[in-house]
Amino acid sequence: MKLYLNKNLQKWVISIGLANSFLFILIGLRYNTYIDITNNPSQWFYIIITTIGHMGFISLIGILFPLLLSLISKDKKTLLLLCSLISSVSTIFLIVDYFIFSQYRFHLNRFVLDMLFGGAAKDIFQFSNFMYFVATCAIIVLFSAECLLGWWLWKKHIFLKLKLKRILFVLLGLMITSQLVHALAAANSYSPITKIDNTYPLYFPLTANTLFKKLHLIDPNNSGLDMVPKNKTENKNIKYPLTPLQFSESKRNNILFIVIDCWRSDCLDSLITPNIYKFSKKSLTFKNHYSGSNGTRGSIFSIFYGLPSFAYWNTMKTNKTRPLLMETLANQNYKFGIFGSASLSYPAFNKTVFAGINNLRLTTDTENPAPYAKDTRITEEWLNFMKVNYTAPNEQAFLGFLFYDAAHGYSHPNAKDAPFQPSWTEANYLTLDNDTDPTPFFNLFKNSLNDIDSKVGKVLDDLKKSGALENTIVIITGDHGQEFNDNKKNYWGHGSNFSEYQLHIPLVIYWPNKSPHVFTNKTSHYDIAPTLLRENQGNTNQIQDYSTGKLLWDADTKNWFVAGSDQNYAVIEKDQITTILYGNYSITTPHMESISDSNLRSNVVFDAMKNTYRFYTN
């Protein structure tokens, strides 16, 4: 194959790409209208270099193929048509992406494109036939304009007058600088910059926390700069709540959350968790309850915000917007007792769910680092908290949070003598495969839950003895489930799929003056915060003003449910699960059997996404 090193031809192709870079930068300025501007000089610097560097550089990706083609072909007409076609398609892609982003705050990817072409386009683009005609004409005009631009650049030899290398180096330098600035901001939890992460299309910001710590460019003990909640009215990107919250006078009980990591639904019984089981007999028990995620971060987030974390975690974290439930409790002068066996800074609950709480303890330090020992410590600290802060029913109301971690770590002080045998003494992940007998592993898990139950029993006994139980709502649940190859697909643990075993969890609520009852309607973590706000704090708003949930005892009218975190989430229906992972997707049965992609129910998925993202402002 003969190569043609025609510098003028290659310069011409590059000049077409640079001309479109200018157009991309102009469109990029529109994305900036959705950034919460703080008038911080460093933020402005980052926005400028990212808009020019990133948006300008991504337009050059489209000319790589014509540039390579120019090495083997001298046909200017073919090159011009190819450049014009690629540039037109890229520009249309960017315009549509901006439209999608302005409405729903996510960018075009394979999943969104398949959803649109699968039948939901008419729900998003509600255009008349005349508007479709105008759009078609606009595409033709755009392609013609690209052809004329390329012809003019060649005819006038504009590319010979431009310092192409300098321009390319400037764009490259700005793009690299943008990435380095972001990496430094991320390492210091500097939200004016990190909050911009998802703004630009095809932007994958760099992080290098470990490297910067080694180079002593950041404080290794830095726990973040975003500890104080931000006034919601300063955040123009999200309207949470949709209307200001209003409250009536009501009897406001204490609230105690007891959350057990990895507690799956079939592990609440008289043998595994006898104390909790006994307590459930005088409580409200929800048999069909589901987590908002298959991981801890998204699950705890969904409990307190009543919103899906995959849509709102980054926004709430970078804007320092704590849950309305926690803000309401603070305004109503509740005392907070937060005790987590696992870290409260990773995931960053100290910057989201528990932001603004004074002297929040981020870690539980014990001589014995085993999770069961830390569970013992938080139990002791809670009992001491109650002894110091609660001496009579009319004392200052409290919000307690106990997060037990032993089941997540398969941790037990003496697994050999524990009640469920045969049992492993520790988790051996290297031996797990599709043929592994799950029994001893599952028994270790049950033994860990049994040990947690004994500690929860002490907490419940103390509430009763102190008299606090008479005016305390006690919520006992799991963050998410735990799978032991139940579907015979070699899935172990959690975070790997959105099946029943990783999402279905127990929920027991003791509510003073409410009779024991077993509910079989479908409920979720999204329902807990709105139920507390309405029924205990006296909120009079429509629940839709601040949550995607409902009251726990209301029937679920939706035929879908969403769960997940960040770029890994799912739309769950009765007969199939649509899982979206970094823009790609798969469709399975509830038992994780693969279903053809042609079964994508675009309208259902779009309805779920529209409902999920509705708190973002346009």
PDB file of C-alpha atoms in Angstrom, residues 225-369:
ATOM      1  CA  LEU A 225     -13.593  20.111  52.928  1.00  0.00           C
ATOM      2  CA  ASP A 226     -17.307  19.604  52.530  1.00  0.00           C
ATOM      3  CA  MET A 227     -18.438  18.964  56.073  1.00  0.00           C
ATOM      4  CA  VAL A 228     -20.975  21.753  56.467  1.00  0.00           C
ATOM      5  CA  PRO A 229     -24.292  21.384  54.635  1.00  0.00           C
ATOM      6  CA  LYS A 230     -24.958  23.961  51.994  1.00  0.00           C
ATOM      7  CA  ASN A 231     -28.069  26.098  51.870  1.00  0.00           C
ATOM      8  CA  LYS A 232     -30.318  24.412  49.315  1.00  0.00           C
ATOM      9  CA  THR A 233     -31.304  27.719  47.725  1.00  0.00           C
ATOM     10  CA  GLU A 234     -27.716  28.184  46.551  1.00  0.00           C
ATOM     11  CA  ASN A 235     -27.815  25.037  44.427  1.00  0.00           C
ATOM     12  CA  LYS A 236     -29.420  25.818  41.109  1.00  0.00           C
ATOM     13  CA  ASN A 237     -28.877  22.347  39.640  1.00  0.00           C
ATOM     14  CA  ILE A 238     -31.386  20.565  41.815  1.00  0.00           C
ATOM     15  CA  LYS A 239     -34.681  21.516  43.420  1.00  0.00           C
ATOM     16  CA  TYR A 240     -34.923  19.431  46.574  1.00  0.00           C
ATOM     17  CA  PRO A 241     -37.628  19.761  47.754  1.00  0.00           C
ATOM     18  CA  LEU A 242     -39.767  20.891  44.840  1.00  0.00           C
ATOM     19  CA  THR A 243     -41.728  23.136  47.208  1.00  0.00           C
ATOM     20  CA  PRO A 244     -40.744  24.322  50.707  1.00  0.00           C
ATOM     21  CA  LEU A 245     -41.577  21.880  53.465  1.00  0.00           C
ATOM     22  CA  GLN A 246     -44.474  22.731  55.747  1.00  0.00           C
ATOM     23  CA  PHE A 247     -45.138  21.176  59.163  1.00  0.00           C
ATOM     24  CA  SER A 248     -48.001  20.866  61.587  1.00  0.00           C
ATOM     25  CA  GLU A 249     -47.784  20.207  65.305  1.00  0.00           C
ATOM     26  CA  SER A 250     -47.386  16.514  66.079  1.00  0.00           C
ATOM     27  CA  LYS A 251     -46.095  14.169  68.744  1.00  0.00           C
ATOM     28  CA  ARG A 252     -42.497  13.579  67.723  1.00  0.00           C
ATOM     29  CA  ASN A 253     -41.041  10.302  68.897  1.00  0.00           C
ATOM     30  CA  ASN A 254     -37.384   9.441  69.183  1.00  0.00           C
ATOM     31  CA  ILE A 255     -36.025   7.492  66.203  1.00  0.00           C
ATOM     32  CA  LEU A 256     -33.500   4.670  66.343  1.00  0.00           C
ATOM     33  CA  PHE A 257     -32.120   3.055  63.191  1.00  0.00           C
ATOM     34  CA  ILE A 258     -30.508  -0.358  63.666  1.00  0.00           C
ATOM     35  CA  VAL A 259     -28.998  -1.303  60.320  1.00  0.00           C
ATOM     36  CA  ILE A 260     -27.302  -4.654  59.773  1.00  0.00           C
ATOM     37  CA  ASP A 261     -24.924  -4.901  56.836  1.00  0.00           C
ATOM     38  CA  CYS A 262     -25.814  -7.671  54.328  1.00  0.00           C
ATOM     39  CA  TRP A 263     -28.925  -8.897  56.186  1.00  0.00           C
ATOM     40  CA  ARG A 264     -30.977 -10.822  53.643  1.00  0.00           C
ATOM     41  CA  SER A 265     -34.712 -11.392  53.928  1.00  0.00           C
ATOM     42  CA  ASP A 266     -34.691 -15.094  54.818  1.00  0.00           C
ATOM     43  CA  CYS A 267     -32.395 -14.562  57.796  1.00  0.00           C
ATOM     44  CA  LEU A 268     -34.952 -13.073  60.158  1.00  0.00           C
ATOM     45  CA  ASP A 269     -36.275 -15.984  62.226  1.00  0.00           C
ATOM     46  CA  SER A 270     -36.370 -17.432  65.726  1.00  0.00           C
ATOM     47  CA  LEU A 271     -33.071 -19.302  65.263  1.00  0.00           C
ATOM     48  CA  ILE A 272     -30.773 -16.857  63.467  1.00  0.00           C
ATOM     49  CA  THR A 273     -31.999 -13.629  65.069  1.00  0.00           C
ATOM     50  CA  PRO A 274     -34.122 -14.654  68.074  1.00  0.00           C
ATOM     51  CA  ASN A 275     -34.100 -11.249  69.814  1.00  0.00           C
ATOM     52  CA  ILE A 276     -35.142  -9.322  66.727  1.00  0.00           C
ATOM     53  CA  TYR A 277     -37.689 -12.002  65.837  1.00  0.00           C
ATOM     54  CA  LYS A 278     -39.269 -11.732  69.290  1.00  0.00           C
ATOM     55  CA  PHE A 279     -39.282  -7.940  68.993  1.00  0.00           C
ATOM     56  CA  SER A 280     -40.964  -8.174  65.568  1.00  0.00           C
ATOM     57  CA  LYS A 281     -44.019  -9.815  67.159  1.00  0.00           C
ATOM     58  CA  LYS A 282     -44.967  -6.493  68.745  1.00  0.00           C
ATOM     59  CA  SER A 283     -43.922  -4.427  65.740  1.00  0.00           C
ATOM     60  CA  LEU A 284     -44.773  -3.668  62.128  1.00  0.00           C
ATOM     61  CA  THR A 285     -43.125  -6.264  59.888  1.00  0.00           C
ATOM     62  CA  PHE A 286     -42.704  -5.688  56.161  1.00  0.00           C
ATOM     63  CA  LYS A 287     -42.278  -8.995  54.353  1.00  0.00           C
ATOM     64  CA  ASN A 288     -41.772  -7.605  50.858  1.00  0.00           C
ATOM     65  CA  HIS A 289     -39.153  -4.926  51.484  1.00  0.00           C
ATOM     66  CA  TYR A 290     -36.328  -3.989  49.113  1.00  0.00           C
ATOM     67  CA  SER A 291     -33.157  -1.962  49.352  1.00  0.00           C
ATOM     68  CA  GLY A 292     -32.359   0.995  47.111  1.00  0.00           C
ATOM     69  CA  SER A 293     -29.066  -0.608  46.076  1.00  0.00           C
ATOM     70  CA  ASN A 294     -26.986  -3.768  46.206  1.00  0.00           C
ATOM     71  CA  GLY A 295     -24.187  -1.905  48.019  1.00  0.00           C
ATOM     72  CA  THR A 296     -23.893   0.003  51.276  1.00  0.00           C
ATOM     73  CA  ARG A 297     -23.474   3.501  49.887  1.00  0.00           C
ATOM     74  CA  GLY A 298     -26.595   3.503  47.764  1.00  0.00           C
ATOM     75  CA  SER A 299     -28.600   1.616  50.390  1.00  0.00           C
ATOM     76  CA  ILE A 300     -27.969   3.980  53.296  1.00  0.00           C
ATOM     77  CA  PHE A 301     -28.468   6.927  50.948  1.00  0.00           C
ATOM     78  CA  SER A 302     -31.876   5.610  49.886  1.00  0.00           C
ATOM     79  CA  ILE A 303     -32.990   5.180  53.506  1.00  0.00           C
ATOM     80  CA  PHE A 304     -32.329   8.779  54.511  1.00  0.00           C
ATOM     81  CA  TYR A 305     -32.949  10.699  51.280  1.00  0.00           C
ATOM     82  CA  GLY A 306     -35.807   8.627  49.879  1.00  0.00           C
ATOM     83  CA  LEU A 307     -34.078   8.978  46.492  1.00  0.00           C
ATOM     84  CA  PRO A 308     -31.999   6.666  44.258  1.00  0.00           C
ATOM     85  CA  SER A 309     -28.307   7.189  44.877  1.00  0.00           C
ATOM     86  CA  PHE A 310     -27.248   6.491  41.282  1.00  0.00           C
ATOM     87  CA  ALA A 311     -28.997   9.717  40.284  1.00  0.00           C
ATOM     88  CA  TYR A 312     -28.234  11.923  43.300  1.00  0.00           C
ATOM     89  CA  TRP A 313     -25.211  10.737  45.320  1.00  0.00           C
ATOM     90  CA  ASN A 314     -22.605  12.863  43.531  1.00  0.00           C
ATOM     91  CA  THR A 315     -24.864  15.914  43.434  1.00  0.00           C
ATOM     92  CA  MET A 316     -25.748  15.735  47.127  1.00  0.00           C
ATOM     93  CA  LYS A 317     -22.142  15.057  48.100  1.00  0.00           C
ATOM     94  CA  THR A 318     -20.517  17.832  46.093  1.00  0.00           C
ATOM     95  CA  ASN A 319     -23.233  20.352  46.969  1.00  0.00           C
ATOM     96  CA  LYS A 320     -23.197  19.334  50.644  1.00  0.00           C
ATOM     97  CA  THR A 321     -26.965  18.838  50.650  1.00  0.00           C
ATOM     98  CA  ARG A 322     -27.959  16.635  53.553  1.00  0.00           C
ATOM     99  CA  PRO A 323     -31.247  14.680  53.616  1.00  0.00           C
ATOM    100  CA  LEU A 324     -34.409  16.623  54.328  1.00  0.00           C
ATOM    101  CA  LEU A 325     -35.114  14.097  57.072  1.00  0.00           C
ATOM    102  CA  MET A 326     -31.861  14.961  58.855  1.00  0.00           C
ATOM    103  CA  GLU A 327     -32.296  18.682  58.266  1.00  0.00           C
ATOM    104  CA  THR A 328     -35.810  18.513  59.675  1.00  0.00           C
ATOM    105  CA  LEU A 329     -34.637  16.635  62.763  1.00  0.00           C
ATOM    106  CA  ALA A 330     -31.888  19.204  63.306  1.00  0.00           C
ATOM    107  CA  ASN A 331     -34.421  22.021  62.983  1.00  0.00           C
ATOM    108  CA  GLN A 332     -36.674  20.228  65.481  1.00  0.00           C
ATOM    109  CA  ASN A 333     -33.782  20.086  67.959  1.00  0.00           C
ATOM    110  CA  TYR A 334     -33.137  16.346  67.894  1.00  0.00           C
ATOM    111  CA  LYS A 335     -29.951  15.062  69.496  1.00  0.00           C
ATOM    112  CA  PHE A 336     -27.869  12.779  67.264  1.00  0.00           C
ATOM    113  CA  GLY A 337     -26.158   9.573  68.334  1.00  0.00           C
ATOM    114  CA  ILE A 338     -24.378   8.085  65.301  1.00  0.00           C
ATOM    115  CA  PHE A 339     -22.380   4.895  65.823  1.00  0.00           C
ATOM    116  CA  GLY A 340     -21.031   2.999  62.847  1.00  0.00           C
ATOM    117  CA  SER A 341     -18.953  -0.127  63.163  1.00  0.00           C
ATOM    118  CA  ALA A 342     -17.755   0.477  59.606  1.00  0.00           C
ATOM    119  CA  SER A 343     -16.290   3.770  58.397  1.00  0.00           C
ATOM    120  CA  LEU A 344     -18.597   6.773  57.956  1.00  0.00           C
ATOM    121  CA  SER A 345     -16.155   8.541  55.647  1.00  0.00           C
ATOM    122  CA  TYR A 346     -15.786   5.736  53.105  1.00  0.00           C
ATOM    123  CA  PRO A 347     -18.400   5.817  51.654  1.00  0.00           C
ATOM    124  CA  ALA A 348     -18.627   9.539  52.413  1.00  0.00           C
ATOM    125  CA  PHE A 349     -21.650   9.536  54.702  1.00  0.00           C
ATOM    126  CA  ASN A 350     -19.945  12.333  56.623  1.00  0.00           C
ATOM    127  CA  LYS A 351     -20.495  14.526  53.542  1.00  0.00           C
ATOM    128  CA  THR A 352     -24.005  13.338  52.720  1.00  0.00           C
ATOM    129  CA  VAL A 353     -26.324  11.561  55.150  1.00  0.00           C
ATOM    130  CA  PHE A 354     -24.585  12.801  58.322  1.00  0.00           C
ATOM    131  CA  ALA A 355     -23.175  16.094  57.025  1.00  0.00           C
ATOM    132  CA  GLY A 356     -23.178  18.902  59.567  1.00  0.00           C
ATOM    133  CA  ILE A 357     -23.267  16.676  62.654  1.00  0.00           C
ATOM    134  CA  ASN A 358     -20.784  18.026  65.193  1.00  0.00           C
ATOM    135  CA  ASN A 359     -18.022  15.703  66.382  1.00  0.00           C
ATOM    136  CA  LEU A 360     -19.127  12.915  64.069  1.00  0.00           C
ATOM    137  CA  ARG A 361     -16.898   9.929  64.725  1.00  0.00           C
ATOM    138  CA  LEU A 362     -15.718   8.596  61.384  1.00  0.00           C
ATOM    139  CA  THR A 363     -14.203   5.283  62.513  1.00  0.00           C
ATOM    140  CA  THR A 364     -14.549   2.861  65.404  1.00  0.00           C
ATOM    141  CA  ASP A 365     -11.114   1.964  66.730  1.00  0.00           C
ATOM    142  CA  THR A 366     -10.627  -1.172  68.815  1.00  0.00           C
ATOM    143  CA  GLU A 367      -7.583  -3.210  69.848  1.00  0.00           C
ATOM    144  CA  ASN A 368      -9.142  -6.157  68.077  1.00  0.00           C
ATOM    145  CA  PRO A 369      -9.858  -4.967  64.508  1.00  0.00           C
TER     146      PRO A 369
END
